[in-house]
Coordinates of C-alpha atoms in Angstrom, one line a residue:
Chain A
M260 CA 44.2 10.5 -1.5
A261 CA 44.0 6.7 -1.1
R262 CA 40.8 5.2 -2.3
I263 CA 39.9 1.6 -1.6
L264 CA 37.2 -0.4 -2.9
I265 CA 36.0 -3.2 -0.7
V266 CA 34.2 -6.2 -2.0
D267 CA 32.1 -8.4 0.0
D268 CA 28.6 -9.7 0.4
N269 CA 28.8 -9.5 4.1
A270 CA 27.9 -5.9 4.3
D271 CA 28.6 -5.6 8.2
L272 CA 32.0 -6.8 7.5
A273 CA 32.6 -4.5 4.7
D274 CA 31.2 -1.6 6.3
N275 CA 33.3 -2.2 9.5
L276 CA 36.5 -3.0 7.4
A277 CA 35.5 0.4 5.7
E278 CA 35.2 2.2 9.0
I279 CA 38.7 1.2 10.3
L280 CA 40.4 2.1 7.2
E281 CA 38.5 5.6 7.0
L282 CA 39.8 5.7 10.9
A283 CA 43.3 5.5 9.4
G284 CA 42.4 8.4 6.7
H285 CA 41.1 6.5 3.8
R286 CA 38.3 6.8 1.7
C287 CA 36.3 3.5 0.8
T288 CA 33.6 2.4 -1.2
T289 CA 31.7 -0.9 -0.4
V290 CA 30.1 -3.2 -2.9
G291 CA 28.2 -6.5 -2.2
S292 CA 28.5 -8.3 -5.7
V293 CA 30.4 -8.7 -9.0
E294 CA 27.7 -6.7 -10.7
A295 CA 28.0 -3.9 -8.2
F296 CA 31.9 -3.9 -8.5
A297 CA 31.5 -3.8 -12.1
R298 CA 29.3 -0.3 -12.0
E299 CA 31.9 1.1 -9.4
W300 CA 35.2 0.1 -11.1
P301 CA 35.2 2.9 -13.6
R302 CA 34.5 5.6 -10.9
G303 CA 38.2 5.0 -10.0
P304 CA 41.2 5.3 -9.9
W305 CA 41.6 3.0 -6.8
S306 CA 44.4 2.6 -4.5
A307 CA 44.0 -1.1 -3.6
V308 CA 40.7 -3.5 -3.5
V309 CA 40.1 -5.9 -0.8
C310 CA 38.1 -8.7 -1.9
D311 CA 36.0 -11.8 -0.5
M312 CA 36.2 -14.9 -2.6
M313 CA 32.4 -16.0 -2.5
L314 CA 30.0 -13.3 -4.0
T315 CA 26.5 -13.9 -4.6
D316 CA 26.9 -13.8 -8.2
G317 CA 30.4 -14.7 -8.9
T318 CA 33.8 -15.2 -7.0
G319 CA 36.8 -13.2 -6.3
C320 CA 38.3 -14.6 -9.7
D321 CA 35.5 -12.6 -11.6
V322 CA 37.0 -9.2 -9.8
V323 CA 40.5 -10.1 -10.1
A324 CA 40.1 -10.3 -13.8
A325 CA 38.1 -7.3 -14.4
T326 CA 40.8 -5.4 -12.6
R327 CA 43.3 -6.7 -14.8
G328 CA 42.0 -5.5 -18.1
S329 CA 42.9 -2.0 -17.4
D330 CA 46.9 -0.7 -17.5
G331 CA 48.6 -0.4 -14.2
P332 CA 45.9 -1.9 -12.0
P333 CA 46.0 -1.9 -8.3
P334 CA 46.7 -4.6 -6.4
V335 CA 44.0 -6.5 -5.2
V336 CA 44.1 -8.3 -1.7
L337 CA 42.0 -11.3 -1.1
W338 CA 40.5 -11.5 2.5
T339 CA 38.4 -14.5 2.7
A340 CA 37.0 -17.5 4.7
Y341 CA 36.7 -19.6 1.8
A342 CA 38.4 -23.0 1.8
D343 CA 38.7 -24.2 -1.6
D344 CA 42.2 -23.7 -2.0
G345 CA 42.4 -24.3 -5.9
R346 CA 39.6 -21.3 -6.5
V347 CA 42.1 -19.3 -4.2
E348 CA 45.4 -20.0 -6.0
E349 CA 43.3 -19.4 -9.5
A350 CA 42.3 -16.0 -8.1
L351 CA 46.2 -15.6 -7.1
A352 CA 47.3 -16.9 -10.6
A353 CA 44.9 -14.4 -12.2
G354 CA 46.7 -11.3 -10.5
A355 CA 45.4 -10.8 -6.9
L356 CA 48.4 -9.7 -4.7
T357 CA 48.0 -12.0 -1.8
R358 CA 45.5 -14.0 0.2
L359 CA 44.5 -13.4 4.1
R360 CA 42.2 -15.4 6.3
K361 CA 39.1 -14.2 7.9
P362 CA 38.7 -13.5 10.7
C363 CA 42.1 -13.7 12.0
D364 CA 44.0 -11.6 9.6
L365 CA 42.1 -8.3 10.0
E366 CA 45.3 -6.6 11.6
R367 CA 46.9 -7.8 8.5
V368 CA 44.9 -6.6 6.1
V369 CA 44.8 -3.0 7.5
E370 CA 48.7 -3.5 7.5
F371 CA 48.6 -4.3 3.8
V372 CA 46.2 -1.6 2.7
E373 CA 47.9 0.9 4.7
R374 CA 51.4 0.1 2.9
L375 CA 49.5 -0.2 -0.4
C376 CA 48.3 3.3 0.1
D377 CA 51.6 4.8 1.1
E378 CA 52.1 7.4 -1.6
A379 CA 56.0 7.8 -0.2
A380 CA 56.5 4.1 -0.8
P381 CA 58.2 3.2 -3.9
G382 CA 56.8 -0.1 -5.3
A383 CA 58.3 -3.6 -5.7
A384 CA 57.5 -6.2 -8.4
V385 CA 57.0 -9.7 -7.1
C386 CA 57.7 -12.2 -10.0
V387 CA 56.6 -15.7 -8.4
D388 CA 54.7 -18.3 -10.5
D389 CA 53.6 -20.3 -7.6
P390 CA 50.6 -18.7 -5.9
A391 CA 51.4 -20.2 -2.5
Q392 CA 55.1 -18.8 -2.6
R393 CA 53.6 -15.5 -4.0
I394 CA 52.0 -14.9 -0.4
A395 CA 55.3 -16.0 1.2
V396 CA 57.3 -13.5 -0.9
V397 CA 54.5 -10.6 -0.6
D398 CA 54.5 -11.2 2.9
A399 CA 58.5 -10.8 3.7
V400 CA 58.2 -7.5 1.3
L401 CA 55.6 -6.1 4.0
D402 CA 58.0 -7.4 7.0
V403 CA 61.3 -6.7 5.8
T404 CA 61.3 -3.8 3.2
P405 CA 59.6 -0.2 3.2
W406 CA 58.1 -1.1 -0.5
R407 CA 54.6 -1.6 -1.9
P408 CA 54.4 -4.9 -3.5
Y409 CA 52.4 -5.7 -6.7
V410 CA 52.3 -8.8 -8.7
G411 CA 55.1 -8.4 -11.4
A412 CA 54.6 -11.5 -13.8
A413 CA 50.6 -11.8 -14.2
G414 CA 49.2 -12.4 -17.6
R415 CA 53.0 -12.4 -18.7
R416 CA 52.8 -9.2 -19.7
P417 CA 55.3 -6.3 -19.5
L418 CA 56.0 -5.1 -16.0
A419 CA 53.4 -2.5 -15.4
S420 CA 53.3 -1.0 -11.8
P421 CA 49.8 0.4 -10.5
S422 CA 49.2 3.9 -12.0
G423 CA 51.3 6.5 -10.2
W424 CA 53.8 4.1 -8.5
T425 CA 57.4 4.4 -9.1
T426 CA 59.2 0.9 -8.9
A427 CA 62.2 0.3 -7.0
A428 CA 62.8 -3.3 -7.4
V429 CA 62.1 -6.3 -9.2
I430 CA 61.9 -9.2 -6.9
A431 CA 62.1 -12.3 -9.0
V432 CA 62.0 -16.0 -7.1
A433 CA 64.3 -18.8 -9.3
G434 CA 62.6 -20.3 -12.0
A435 CA 59.7 -17.4 -12.3
H436 CA 58.9 -16.1 -15.6
V437 CA 59.9 -12.2 -15.4
P438 CA 58.3 -10.2 -18.4
G439 CA 60.9 -7.8 -19.0
D440 CA 62.8 -5.2 -16.9
V441 CA 62.0 -1.8 -15.2
P442 CA 65.0 0.9 -16.1
G443 CA 66.6 2.0 -12.8
A444 CA 64.9 -0.5 -10.4
R445 CA 67.1 -2.9 -8.8
R446 CA 66.8 -6.6 -9.5
I447 CA 66.7 -9.1 -6.5
E448 CA 66.8 -13.0 -7.2
L449 CA 65.5 -15.4 -4.6
P450 CA 66.1 -18.9 -4.4
A451 CA 63.3 -21.3 -4.8
A452 CA 63.9 -22.4 -1.3
A453 CA 61.1 -23.2 1.7
S454 CA 59.3 -20.0 2.5
R455 CA 60.9 -19.5 5.9
Y456 CA 64.2 -18.6 4.3
L457 CA 62.9 -16.0 2.0
A458 CA 62.2 -13.2 4.6
E459 CA 65.8 -13.9 5.3
H460 CA 67.3 -13.6 1.9
L461 CA 65.3 -10.6 1.2
S462 CA 66.2 -8.9 4.0
T463 CA 69.7 -9.6 3.4
A464 CA 69.4 -8.4 0.0
V465 CA 67.5 -5.1 0.9
S466 CA 69.9 -3.9 3.6
Chain B
M211 CA 28.2 -63.0 33.8
S212 CA 31.5 -61.8 32.5
L213 CA 33.0 -62.1 29.1
I214 CA 35.7 -64.6 30.6
E215 CA 33.1 -66.6 32.5
D216 CA 31.2 -66.9 29.5
I217 CA 33.7 -68.1 27.4
Q218 CA 35.1 -70.5 30.2
A219 CA 31.4 -71.9 30.4
Y220 CA 31.2 -72.4 27.0
I221 CA 34.3 -74.2 26.5
G222 CA 34.1 -76.3 29.6
F223 CA 37.4 -74.8 31.5
D224 CA 37.0 -75.6 34.9
A225 CA 39.1 -75.7 38.4
D226 CA 40.2 -79.2 37.4
D227 CA 41.5 -77.8 34.2
A228 CA 43.4 -74.9 35.8
E229 CA 44.7 -77.7 38.2
A230 CA 46.2 -79.7 35.5
L231 CA 47.9 -77.0 33.9
A232 CA 49.2 -75.9 37.1
A233 CA 50.5 -79.3 37.5
F234 CA 52.2 -79.8 34.3
L235 CA 53.9 -76.2 34.6
P236 CA 57.0 -77.4 36.3
V237 CA 57.3 -80.3 33.7
A238 CA 56.8 -77.8 30.9
R239 CA 58.5 -74.7 32.2
P240 CA 62.3 -75.9 31.1
H241 CA 60.7 -76.2 27.2
F242 CA 59.3 -72.7 27.1
P243 CA 62.7 -70.9 25.4
R244 CA 62.7 -73.7 23.0
I245 CA 59.1 -73.6 21.9
A246 CA 59.4 -69.7 21.7
A247 CA 62.3 -69.9 19.6
H248 CA 60.4 -72.5 17.4
F249 CA 57.4 -70.3 17.3
Y250 CA 59.3 -67.1 16.1
D251 CA 61.5 -69.0 13.7
L252 CA 58.5 -70.1 11.7
I253 CA 57.1 -66.5 11.8
L254 CA 60.6 -65.1 10.5
E255 CA 60.6 -67.7 7.8
H256 CA 56.9 -66.5 6.7
P257 CA 57.3 -63.0 4.6
S258 CA 54.0 -61.6 5.6
A259 CA 53.9 -62.6 9.1
H260 CA 57.4 -61.4 9.2
A261 CA 56.2 -58.0 7.9
A262 CA 54.5 -57.3 11.4
I263 CA 57.9 -57.4 13.3
T264 CA 59.7 -54.1 12.2
G265 CA 62.3 -54.0 14.9
G266 CA 64.8 -56.5 14.1
T267 CA 66.7 -59.0 16.1
A268 CA 66.5 -57.1 19.4
Q269 CA 62.6 -57.0 19.3
V270 CA 62.3 -60.7 18.3
E271 CA 64.4 -61.4 21.8
R272 CA 61.8 -59.4 23.7
L273 CA 59.1 -61.0 22.0
K274 CA 60.3 -64.5 22.9
K275 CA 60.9 -63.5 26.6
T276 CA 57.1 -62.3 26.3
L277 CA 55.8 -65.2 24.9
V278 CA 57.6 -67.5 27.8
G279 CA 56.1 -65.1 30.3
W280 CA 52.6 -66.0 28.4
M281 CA 53.2 -69.8 28.5
E282 CA 53.9 -69.3 32.4
S283 CA 51.3 -67.3 33.1
G284 CA 48.8 -69.3 31.2
L285 CA 49.6 -72.4 32.6
A286 CA 49.8 -70.8 36.5
G287 CA 46.6 -69.1 36.5
P288 CA 44.4 -67.6 37.7
H289 CA 42.3 -67.3 34.8
D290 CA 40.2 -64.3 36.2
E291 CA 39.6 -60.9 35.0
A292 CA 43.1 -59.5 35.3
Y293 CA 44.5 -62.5 33.1
F294 CA 41.3 -61.6 30.5
E295 CA 42.3 -57.9 30.4
K296 CA 46.0 -58.7 29.9
R297 CA 45.2 -61.1 27.3
S298 CA 42.9 -58.7 25.6
R299 CA 45.6 -56.2 25.1
I300 CA 47.5 -59.1 23.2
G301 CA 44.4 -58.7 20.4
R302 CA 44.9 -54.7 20.5
V303 CA 48.4 -55.1 19.8
H304 CA 47.5 -57.4 17.0
V305 CA 45.2 -54.7 15.4
E306 CA 48.0 -52.0 16.1
I307 CA 50.7 -53.7 14.1
G308 CA 48.4 -55.0 11.2
L309 CA 48.6 -58.6 11.8
P310 CA 46.2 -60.6 10.0
Q311 CA 43.7 -62.8 12.1
R312 CA 44.6 -65.9 10.4
F313 CA 48.0 -65.7 12.0
M314 CA 46.7 -65.8 15.4
F315 CA 45.3 -69.5 14.5
T316 CA 48.1 -70.4 12.7
A317 CA 50.7 -69.3 15.3
M318 CA 48.6 -70.9 18.0
N319 CA 48.5 -74.1 16.4
V320 CA 52.5 -74.3 16.2
I321 CA 52.0 -74.0 20.1
R322 CA 49.4 -76.6 20.4
L323 CA 51.7 -78.9 18.5
D324 CA 54.9 -78.1 20.7
F325 CA 52.8 -78.7 23.7
R326 CA 51.0 -81.9 22.5
D327 CA 54.7 -83.3 22.0
L328 CA 55.7 -82.2 25.3
V329 CA 52.7 -84.2 27.1
R330 CA 53.3 -87.2 24.9
T331 CA 57.2 -87.3 25.8
H332 CA 56.6 -86.6 29.4
L333 CA 53.4 -87.6 31.0
A334 CA 53.6 -91.3 31.1
D335 CA 50.3 -91.8 32.8
A336 CA 47.4 -92.0 30.2
E337 CA 44.6 -90.4 32.1
T338 CA 46.9 -87.6 33.4
A339 CA 48.2 -87.0 29.5
Q340 CA 44.7 -87.0 28.5
R341 CA 43.4 -84.5 31.2
T342 CA 46.5 -82.6 30.7
S343 CA 46.1 -82.2 26.8
D344 CA 42.3 -81.5 27.2
A345 CA 43.2 -78.5 29.4
L346 CA 45.8 -77.2 27.4
D347 CA 43.3 -77.4 23.9
K348 CA 41.0 -75.4 26.5
L349 CA 43.5 -73.0 27.3
F350 CA 44.6 -72.3 23.8
D351 CA 41.2 -72.0 22.6
M352 CA 40.4 -69.5 25.6
E353 CA 43.3 -67.5 24.4
L354 CA 42.0 -67.4 20.9
A355 CA 38.5 -66.4 21.9
I356 CA 39.8 -63.5 24.1
M357 CA 42.3 -62.1 21.4
L358 CA 40.2 -62.2 18.6
G359 CA 37.1 -60.9 20.8
A360 CA 39.4 -57.7 21.7
Y361 CA 40.9 -57.5 18.0
Q362 CA 37.2 -57.4 16.8
A363 CA 36.2 -54.7 19.2
D364 CA 39.6 -52.7 18.5
S365 CA 39.2 -53.1 14.9
E366 CA 35.5 -51.6 15.3
E367 CA 36.5 -48.9 17.7
R368 CA 39.1 -47.7 15.2
L369 CA 36.4 -47.8 12.3
R370 CA 34.2 -45.8 14.4
Q371 CA 37.0 -43.4 14.9
R372 CA 37.6 -43.1 11.2
E373 CA 33.9 -42.6 10.7
R374 CA 33.7 -39.8 13.3
L375 CA 36.5 -38.2 11.6
A376 CA 35.0 -38.1 8.4
V377 CA 31.7 -36.9 9.8
V378 CA 33.8 -34.2 11.7
G379 CA 35.4 -33.2 8.4
Q380 CA 31.8 -32.7 6.6
I381 CA 30.6 -30.4 9.5
A382 CA 34.0 -28.7 9.9
A383 CA 33.8 -27.9 6.1
S384 CA 30.2 -26.4 5.9
I385 CA 30.5 -24.6 9.2
G386 CA 33.7 -23.3 8.6
H387 CA 32.9 -20.5 5.9
E388 CA 29.4 -20.2 7.5
L389 CA 31.5 -19.3 11.2
R390 CA 34.3 -17.3 9.7
N391 CA 32.3 -14.6 8.4
P392 CA 30.0 -13.7 11.5
L393 CA 33.4 -14.1 13.3
G394 CA 35.0 -11.5 11.0
V395 CA 32.0 -9.0 11.8
I396 CA 32.2 -9.9 15.5
R397 CA 36.3 -9.3 15.4
S398 CA 36.1 -6.2 13.4
S399 CA 33.5 -4.5 15.6
S400 CA 35.1 -5.2 18.7
F401 CA 38.4 -3.8 16.8
L402 CA 36.5 -0.5 16.3
L403 CA 34.7 -0.5 19.9
G404 CA 38.2 -0.9 21.2
R405 CA 39.1 2.6 19.3
Y406 CA 35.9 4.2 20.5
V407 CA 35.6 3.4 24.3
D408 CA 37.9 5.0 26.8
D409 CA 36.3 3.0 29.8
E410 CA 38.6 0.8 31.4
K411 CA 36.2 -1.6 32.2
A412 CA 34.7 -1.6 28.7
K413 CA 38.0 -2.0 27.0
R414 CA 38.8 -5.3 29.5
H415 CA 35.5 -6.9 27.6
V416 CA 36.6 -6.0 24.3
A417 CA 39.7 -7.4 25.1
K418 CA 38.0 -10.7 26.4
I419 CA 35.8 -10.7 23.0
D420 CA 39.1 -10.7 20.8
H421 CA 40.5 -13.6 22.8
Q422 CA 37.5 -15.8 22.4
V423 CA 37.3 -14.9 18.7
E424 CA 40.6 -15.9 18.2
R425 CA 39.8 -19.1 20.3
C426 CA 37.0 -19.9 17.7
S427 CA 39.1 -19.1 14.8
R428 CA 41.9 -21.3 15.7
I429 CA 39.3 -24.3 16.4
I430 CA 37.8 -23.7 13.0
E431 CA 41.2 -23.8 11.3
G432 CA 42.3 -26.7 13.2
L433 CA 39.6 -28.6 12.0
L434 CA 39.7 -27.5 8.5
E435 CA 43.4 -28.5 8.6
L436 CA 42.6 -31.6 9.7
T437 CA 40.4 -32.8 7.2
R438 CA 42.2 -31.3 4.4
E439 CA 44.1 -33.9 2.6
R440 CA 47.2 -31.9 1.6
P441 CA 49.3 -33.6 -0.3
V442 CA 53.1 -34.0 1.2
T443 CA 55.7 -32.1 -0.5
R444 CA 58.9 -33.4 1.0
S445 CA 62.2 -31.3 1.0
H446 CA 65.4 -31.5 3.4
V447 CA 64.5 -29.8 6.6
E448 CA 67.2 -29.0 9.5
I449 CA 65.2 -29.5 12.7
G450 CA 67.2 -27.4 14.8
P451 CA 66.6 -24.0 13.4
L452 CA 62.9 -24.9 13.1
V453 CA 62.8 -25.7 16.7
E454 CA 64.3 -22.3 17.3
E455 CA 61.8 -20.7 14.9
V456 CA 58.8 -22.4 16.4
T457 CA 60.1 -21.5 19.9
A458 CA 60.4 -17.8 18.9
D459 CA 56.8 -18.1 17.4
L460 CA 55.5 -19.4 20.5
R461 CA 57.1 -16.8 22.8
E462 CA 56.0 -14.0 20.9
S463 CA 52.4 -15.2 21.0
G464 CA 52.5 -15.6 24.6
V465 CA 52.2 -19.3 24.5
L466 CA 55.4 -20.1 25.7
S467 CA 56.5 -18.0 28.9
A468 CA 60.0 -17.1 29.3
D469 CA 60.8 -19.3 32.1
V470 CA 60.4 -22.4 30.2
D471 CA 63.5 -23.5 28.1
V472 CA 63.3 -25.3 25.0
T473 CA 66.4 -27.2 23.8
F474 CA 66.8 -29.3 20.7
S475 CA 69.7 -32.3 20.6
A476 CA 70.3 -34.7 18.0
V477 CA 71.3 -38.1 19.0
D478 CA 73.5 -38.3 16.0
D479 CA 74.4 -36.0 13.0
G480 CA 72.4 -38.1 10.6
A481 CA 69.3 -36.8 12.9
R482 CA 70.0 -33.1 12.5
A483 CA 67.7 -33.0 9.3
V484 CA 64.9 -35.0 8.2
D485 CA 63.1 -35.4 4.8
A486 CA 59.8 -34.1 5.4
D487 CA 57.1 -31.4 4.4
P488 CA 58.4 -28.1 6.0
A489 CA 55.1 -26.6 6.7
M490 CA 53.4 -29.8 8.0
L491 CA 56.8 -30.6 10.2
R492 CA 56.5 -26.9 11.5
Q493 CA 53.1 -27.6 12.7
V494 CA 53.9 -30.7 14.4
V495 CA 57.0 -29.3 16.5
S496 CA 54.8 -26.1 17.3
N497 CA 51.9 -28.3 18.4
L498 CA 54.0 -30.6 20.3
V499 CA 55.9 -27.9 22.3
E500 CA 52.6 -26.2 22.7
N501 CA 51.0 -29.2 24.0
A502 CA 54.0 -29.8 26.5
V503 CA 53.6 -26.5 28.0
A504 CA 49.8 -26.1 28.1
A505 CA 49.3 -28.1 31.1
G506 CA 51.2 -25.3 32.8
A507 CA 53.6 -27.3 34.9
A508 CA 56.5 -28.0 32.6
Q509 CA 59.8 -25.7 32.9
H510 CA 61.7 -27.9 30.4
V511 CA 60.9 -28.9 27.0
A512 CA 63.4 -30.7 25.2
V513 CA 63.3 -31.9 21.6
T514 CA 65.5 -34.8 20.5
A515 CA 66.0 -36.2 17.2
R516 CA 67.5 -39.9 16.3
R517 CA 67.9 -42.1 13.3
T518 CA 66.4 -45.4 13.5
D519 CA 66.2 -48.6 11.2
E520 CA 62.7 -47.0 10.2
G521 CA 63.7 -43.4 9.7
T522 CA 63.8 -40.5 11.9
E523 CA 62.7 -40.3 15.3
I524 CA 61.6 -36.6 16.6
S525 CA 60.5 -36.4 20.3
V526 CA 59.2 -33.8 22.4
L527 CA 59.5 -34.6 26.2
D528 CA 58.6 -32.4 29.3
D529 CA 58.6 -32.1 32.9
G530 CA 55.3 -31.4 33.7
R531 CA 52.4 -33.3 34.7
G532 CA 52.1 -36.0 32.0
F533 CA 49.0 -37.1 30.5
P534 CA 46.0 -38.2 32.7
A535 CA 45.7 -42.1 32.8
E536 CA 42.2 -41.9 31.0
V537 CA 43.5 -39.5 28.3
L538 CA 46.6 -41.5 27.3
P539 CA 45.1 -43.9 25.4
R540 CA 42.9 -41.5 23.4
A541 CA 45.9 -38.9 23.1
F542 CA 45.6 -38.7 19.4
E543 CA 41.8 -38.7 18.8
P544 CA 40.4 -35.7 17.8
L545 CA 38.4 -33.5 20.1
V546 CA 39.9 -35.3 23.1
S547 CA 41.6 -33.0 25.3
S548 CA 42.8 -33.0 29.0
R549 CA 42.8 -29.2 29.3
P550 CA 39.5 -27.2 29.6
H551 CA 40.6 -24.9 27.1
G552 CA 42.2 -27.2 24.9
T553 CA 40.8 -28.0 21.4
G554 CA 41.8 -31.5 21.4
L555 CA 43.1 -31.0 17.6
G556 CA 46.4 -30.5 18.4
L557 CA 47.9 -34.0 19.0
A558 CA 45.0 -35.3 16.2
L559 CA 46.8 -33.0 13.7
V560 CA 50.4 -34.0 14.7
H561 CA 48.9 -37.6 14.3
A562 CA 47.5 -37.3 10.9
I563 CA 50.8 -35.6 9.7
A564 CA 52.7 -38.4 11.0
R565 CA 50.5 -40.9 9.0
R566 CA 50.4 -38.7 5.9
H567 CA 54.3 -39.0 5.9
G568 CA 53.6 -42.9 6.1
G569 CA 54.6 -42.7 9.8
R570 CA 53.2 -42.5 13.4
A571 CA 53.0 -40.9 16.6
E572 CA 52.9 -42.2 19.9
A573 CA 52.4 -40.6 23.3
A574 CA 53.6 -41.7 26.7
N575 CA 54.1 -40.7 30.3
R576 CA 57.9 -40.7 31.3
P577 CA 58.9 -42.7 34.1
E578 CA 60.7 -39.7 36.0
G579 CA 57.2 -37.5 35.4
G580 CA 56.4 -35.5 32.4
A581 CA 55.2 -36.4 28.9
R582 CA 57.1 -37.8 25.9
V583 CA 55.3 -37.9 22.4
T584 CA 57.2 -39.4 19.6
V585 CA 56.8 -39.1 15.8
V586 CA 58.2 -41.6 13.4
L587 CA 59.0 -40.2 10.1
P588 CA 60.1 -43.4 7.7
R589 CA 62.7 -42.9 5.2
R590 CA 61.1 -42.4 1.8
A591 CA 60.8 -45.8 -0.2
G592 CA 64.1 -45.4 -2.4
P593 CA 63.7 -45.6 -6.2

């Protein structure tokens, strides 16, 4: 069963998102601060984390950093209204999977979480150094493949899929650091082109 | 007292002066082309004055004709409100092209001296010569006063606009976060409500809430985008595929209905692609196409690209109603819209993006009906 941890200091919003995901058959826990997150995190394993950037006692960066301490950590999706792109990039560099914007990307958040919790779907390690490009590649994975994307190259450690996932593909954008390989996984190289071409290339590579 | 009357009263320009000028006109007229040529020769010799003229020989020829017309109407009169309005426009154009104010004095003096010469060589009667000379001096000073007045008013207006933009930016940044969170709650609550209610009427209201929240977020995103000083990252962008992609997106989101067609044509092969920030250019094309159809009357939208001396010119033309006359001069100002549901940010963003590329945007109504908005993206300065 999929368990999702939602970190947002706006309790109404966290509850609503939990309710929406529960309607889809998932189990959710909501917390409103980095401290509360730290208390809840060890009660995992978690299938995915949805996290806001601005929290009362810290930021999404703190949450992402705390998840990376474990082996095979679950993907973290940032869902935020936060305008400071620098801080968001920092969280992406630290290992957050992607960034979605409040309030308009609600359906997209649900779509992402559903995919990440789809136990039948194999994983795909996404190795991209540039945070903005990572968002584009992860979007493309959701749109044109049946895979569950996860961050492949954060922290420059050997590739480790979230626990319980098998990895079907390693997707690397030209120039990215790829820390090793996964036996049995196919390797897909994408050109470092403008993001709009990525979905096209990926869809060709997958089919 | 109107401004033109005030200027005339101060300078002492009266009916006698107007009469003297009108009488001198037939004598002076044959010399206008020569004076205009002399005027522009001096400008072209002067590097920083020359810099204000960007259109090459063809533009200089056009400007000479305009100057001849200026001399004609200046001497012929009447020196009324309409004259004042026409002359004010010259001052505004000088702000537009970034001409330093000192050139208005130095250039006017060239004309003054040429006319003084004309009087000396063509008017034998000393009294008539003196009267004409005085009238000409008053005329040229009046011209300068109007031009500089308009120049100052326009510069101040531009400064106010910049300040307004800065204020809008600060407000947008601070309310952006504050509003997006509550909007997120409204959005997710209406999403849930939509799941729980079966009543058709209730569902309609849920849809309305969704629609309005969507609008609010678009306004916020637009404001934030406008004030964010993102650096321009240029790369080679093919315009045709970009237009197709934007068109497909706009159709999918319902902005563009099936009965409106969007075409792209490059006037020359060199204009098929442009060196620009891909995401920003996409925004430009998307906003311009959306703007073209938003008024509701357009059936055809044509995107064209051509190479000019300056760089690449991308135009979006439609066959809709065109800009209302009162909106046209302010079309690129933020929060100015002719549509009841417009955010007034689309064209402002286009303008901001063009400027971040070192270029500009222009809006006009087409003589055959509809609007044309052109974005000029200059070639990147070479190494």
